[in-house]
Amino acid sequence: IVENPIRVEYVIKLKYSIPSDNKQHQVLIQSKELETEFVYSAIPKLDANAFFIAKITDWESLNLLPGTARIYFDGSFIGNTSINPSLAKDTLELNMGRDNNLVLEYKKIKDRSNEKIFNNDKTLSFTYEITIRNTKSTAIKLEIEDQIPISQNEEIKIELIESSKAELNSDSGQLKWQISLKPKEVRKI
């Protein structure tokens, strides 16, 4: 790689024979193995699937260009992903696709939700349950996100009564759990 003040040049030292058949051809410029943490991520309120995510640190030295990338995992092609270095922070996250071996269910529990009226004030309580089943034969790390509403009206107050040890971002109402699941384990939050 040769870096100039306004561009990055890739000097290709490998020899290639490229047919002049007026078709597009792909040429390998560089191949690197990266230190990567693999996690699963899910937002069960929106989608009952978990997504396999690769979190790459120290990616700035790669001089990545925005575009589509082909992903190989354990030597096998698993799909394409999109890379946009301008949106990445200290960690570059690549979506590696859905994993159907993690089963999630998001449901409102009716018998634990109720309504009370006192002095013209109405109190509503809602209970939601997220069930996660790891049908894989290996242990996994899973990030689960949910959200409580944030009121813009001073007369409406919203209170989180119980969060099952989730991290709460009080500005956005975002709830985040970091869960480790053993093989075949089922957990409810």
CSV table of C-alpha atoms in Angstrom, one decimal:
chain,number,residue,atom,x,y,z
A,1,ILE,CA,0.0,0.0,0.0
A,2,VAL,CA,1.3,3.4,-1.0
A,3,GLU,CA,-0.4,6.3,0.7
A,4,ASN,CA,-0.4,9.8,-0.9
A,5,PRO,CA,-1.9,12.9,0.7
A,6,ILE,CA,-5.1,12.5,-1.4
A,7,ARG,CA,-5.3,8.8,-2.2
A,8,VAL,CA,-4.2,5.3,-1.3
A,9,GLU,CA,-2.6,3.1,-4.0
A,10,TYR,CA,-2.5,-0.7,-3.9
A,11,VAL,CA,0.5,-2.1,-5.6
A,12,ILE,CA,-0.4,-5.5,-6.8
A,13,LYS,CA,2.7,-7.8,-6.8
A,14,LEU,CA,0.8,-10.9,-7.9
A,15,LYS,CA,0.7,-11.8,-11.6
A,16,TYR,CA,-2.7,-12.2,-13.1
A,17,SER,CA,-4.0,-13.2,-16.6
A,18,ILE,CA,-7.1,-11.3,-17.2
A,19,PRO,CA,-9.1,-12.1,-20.3
A,20,SER,CA,-10.0,-9.2,-22.6
A,21,ASP,CA,-13.5,-10.4,-23.1
A,22,ASN,CA,-15.3,-7.1,-22.1
A,23,LYS,CA,-16.6,-8.6,-18.9
A,24,GLN,CA,-16.0,-7.7,-15.3
A,25,HIS,CA,-13.3,-9.7,-13.4
A,26,GLN,CA,-12.4,-9.7,-9.8
A,27,VAL,CA,-8.8,-9.6,-8.7
A,28,LEU,CA,-7.5,-10.3,-5.2
A,29,ILE,CA,-5.6,-7.3,-3.9
A,30,GLN,CA,-5.0,-8.3,-0.4
A,31,SER,CA,-6.0,-11.0,2.1
A,32,LYS,CA,-5.7,-10.6,5.9
A,33,GLU,CA,-6.8,-12.4,8.9
A,34,LEU,CA,-8.2,-10.1,11.6
A,35,GLU,CA,-8.6,-10.3,15.3
A,36,THR,CA,-12.4,-10.5,15.6
A,37,GLU,CA,-14.9,-11.0,18.4
A,38,PHE,CA,-18.0,-12.9,17.3
A,39,VAL,CA,-21.3,-12.2,19.0
A,40,TYR,CA,-25.0,-12.6,18.3
A,41,SER,CA,-27.3,-9.7,18.3
A,42,ALA,CA,-31.1,-9.6,18.4
A,43,ILE,CA,-34.0,-7.1,18.8
A,44,PRO,CA,-36.8,-9.6,19.4
A,45,LYS,CA,-39.5,-6.9,19.4
A,46,LEU,CA,-38.7,-6.3,15.7
A,47,ASP,CA,-37.4,-9.6,14.5
A,48,ALA,CA,-37.5,-13.1,16.0
A,49,ASN,CA,-34.1,-13.9,14.5
A,50,ALA,CA,-30.6,-13.4,15.9
A,51,PHE,CA,-27.8,-12.0,13.7
A,52,PHE,CA,-24.2,-13.2,13.7
A,53,ILE,CA,-22.0,-10.1,14.1
A,54,ALA,CA,-18.2,-9.8,13.6
A,55,LYS,CA,-16.7,-7.0,15.7
A,56,ILE,CA,-13.3,-5.9,14.4
A,57,THR,CA,-11.0,-3.7,16.3
A,58,ASP,CA,-7.9,-2.0,14.9
A,59,TRP,CA,-9.5,-1.9,11.5
A,60,GLU,CA,-8.3,1.7,10.6
A,61,SER,CA,-4.9,0.3,9.4
A,62,LEU,CA,-6.7,-1.7,6.6
A,63,ASN,CA,-7.5,1.4,4.4
A,64,LEU,CA,-11.0,0.1,3.7
A,65,LEU,CA,-13.1,1.5,1.0
A,66,PRO,CA,-16.9,1.7,1.2
A,67,GLY,CA,-18.6,-1.0,-0.7
A,68,THR,CA,-19.7,-4.7,-0.7
A,69,ALA,CA,-17.4,-7.3,0.8
A,70,ARG,CA,-17.5,-11.1,0.4
A,71,ILE,CA,-17.3,-12.9,3.8
A,72,TYR,CA,-15.5,-16.2,4.3
A,73,PHE,CA,-15.8,-18.0,7.6
A,74,ASP,CA,-13.7,-21.1,8.4
A,75,GLY,CA,-12.7,-21.2,4.7
A,76,SER,CA,-16.3,-21.2,3.4
A,77,PHE,CA,-18.1,-18.3,1.6
A,78,ILE,CA,-21.1,-17.3,3.7
A,79,GLY,CA,-22.4,-14.2,2.0
A,80,ASN,CA,-21.9,-10.5,1.3
A,81,THR,CA,-21.9,-7.6,3.6
A,82,SER,CA,-21.6,-3.9,3.4
A,83,ILE,CA,-18.7,-1.9,4.6
A,84,ASN,CA,-18.8,1.8,5.3
A,85,PRO,CA,-15.7,3.0,7.2
A,86,SER,CA,-17.0,6.5,7.6
A,87,LEU,CA,-19.9,5.2,9.9
A,88,ALA,CA,-17.7,2.9,12.0
A,89,LYS,CA,-16.3,4.0,15.3
A,90,ASP,CA,-13.5,2.2,17.2
A,91,THR,CA,-15.1,-1.1,16.3
A,92,LEU,CA,-16.2,-2.1,12.8
A,93,GLU,CA,-19.2,-4.3,12.9
A,94,LEU,CA,-20.0,-6.7,10.0
A,95,ASN,CA,-23.3,-8.5,9.8
A,96,MET,CA,-22.6,-12.1,8.9
A,97,GLY,CA,-26.2,-13.1,8.5
A,98,ARG,CA,-29.1,-14.7,10.4
A,99,ASP,CA,-28.6,-17.7,12.6
A,100,ASN,CA,-31.7,-19.9,12.8
A,101,ASN,CA,-30.2,-21.9,15.6
A,102,LEU,CA,-31.1,-19.2,18.1
A,103,VAL,CA,-34.9,-19.1,18.7
A,104,LEU,CA,-36.4,-15.9,20.2
A,105,GLU,CA,-39.9,-15.2,21.3
A,106,TYR,CA,-41.2,-11.8,22.4
A,107,LYS,CA,-44.6,-11.7,24.1
A,108,LYS,CA,-46.8,-9.6,26.3
A,109,ILE,CA,-47.8,-11.4,29.5
A,110,LYS,CA,-51.5,-10.6,30.0
A,111,ASP,CA,-51.9,-12.0,33.5
A,112,ARG,CA,-49.1,-9.7,34.8
A,113,SER,CA,-50.3,-6.5,33.1
A,114,ASN,CA,-53.0,-4.4,34.7
A,115,GLU,CA,-54.8,-1.0,34.8
A,116,LYS,CA,-55.7,1.1,37.9
A,117,ILE,CA,-57.6,4.4,38.2
A,118,PHE,CA,-57.0,6.6,41.2
A,119,ASN,CA,-58.0,10.3,41.5
A,120,ASN,CA,-58.5,10.7,37.8
A,121,ASP,CA,-55.0,9.3,37.2
A,122,LYS,CA,-54.8,6.1,35.2
A,123,THR,CA,-51.9,3.7,35.8
A,124,LEU,CA,-51.1,1.1,33.2
A,125,SER,CA,-48.6,-1.7,33.8
A,126,PHE,CA,-47.2,-4.0,31.1
A,127,THR,CA,-45.0,-7.0,31.4
A,128,TYR,CA,-43.1,-8.4,28.4
A,129,GLU,CA,-41.1,-11.7,28.3
A,130,ILE,CA,-38.3,-12.5,26.0
A,131,THR,CA,-37.5,-16.2,25.7
A,132,ILE,CA,-34.2,-17.2,24.1
A,133,ARG,CA,-33.3,-20.8,23.2
A,134,ASN,CA,-29.8,-21.8,22.1
A,135,THR,CA,-30.2,-24.9,19.9
A,136,LYS,CA,-26.5,-24.8,19.0
A,137,SER,CA,-24.0,-27.4,20.3
A,138,THR,CA,-21.7,-24.5,21.4
A,139,ALA,CA,-21.9,-21.7,24.0
A,140,ILE,CA,-22.6,-18.2,22.6
A,141,LYS,CA,-22.6,-14.6,23.6
A,142,LEU,CA,-25.8,-12.7,22.8
A,143,GLU,CA,-26.7,-9.0,22.9
A,144,ILE,CA,-30.4,-8.4,23.2
A,145,GLU,CA,-32.0,-4.9,22.7
A,146,ASP,CA,-35.4,-3.6,23.6
A,147,GLN,CA,-36.8,-0.2,24.3
A,148,ILE,CA,-39.2,1.4,26.7
A,149,PRO,CA,-41.2,4.5,25.5
A,150,ILE,CA,-40.0,8.0,26.3
A,151,SER,CA,-42.7,10.5,27.0
A,152,GLN,CA,-42.6,14.0,25.5
A,153,ASN,CA,-45.7,15.0,27.5
A,154,GLU,CA,-45.0,16.1,31.2
A,155,GLU,CA,-48.4,14.7,32.3
A,156,ILE,CA,-47.4,11.2,31.1
A,157,LYS,CA,-44.8,9.5,33.3
A,158,ILE,CA,-43.1,6.3,32.3
A,159,GLU,CA,-41.3,4.2,34.8
A,160,LEU,CA,-39.3,1.0,34.3
A,161,ILE,CA,-40.2,-1.3,37.2
A,162,GLU,CA,-38.0,-4.3,36.5
A,163,SER,CA,-35.4,-4.8,33.8
A,164,SER,CA,-33.8,-8.2,34.5
A,165,LYS,CA,-30.4,-6.5,34.9
A,166,ALA,CA,-30.5,-4.7,31.6
A,167,GLU,CA,-28.4,-1.6,31.0
A,168,LEU,CA,-30.8,1.3,30.5
A,169,ASN,CA,-30.0,4.4,28.4
A,170,SER,CA,-32.5,6.9,30.0
A,171,ASP,CA,-32.2,9.3,27.1
A,172,SER,CA,-33.3,6.9,24.4
A,173,GLY,CA,-35.1,4.3,26.6
A,174,GLN,CA,-32.9,1.5,25.1
A,175,LEU,CA,-32.5,-1.6,27.2
A,176,LYS,CA,-29.5,-3.8,26.5
A,177,TRP,CA,-28.6,-7.3,27.9
A,178,GLN,CA,-25.3,-9.1,27.5
A,179,ILE,CA,-26.1,-12.8,27.9
A,180,SER,CA,-24.0,-16.0,27.7
A,181,LEU,CA,-25.9,-19.1,26.8
A,182,LYS,CA,-24.7,-22.7,27.2
A,183,PRO,CA,-25.5,-25.2,24.5
A,184,LYS,CA,-29.2,-26.1,24.4
A,185,GLU,CA,-30.0,-23.6,27.2
A,186,VAL,CA,-33.3,-21.7,27.4
A,187,ARG,CA,-33.5,-18.4,29.3
A,188,LYS,CA,-36.3,-15.9,29.9
A,189,ILE,CA,-35.9,-12.2,30.6
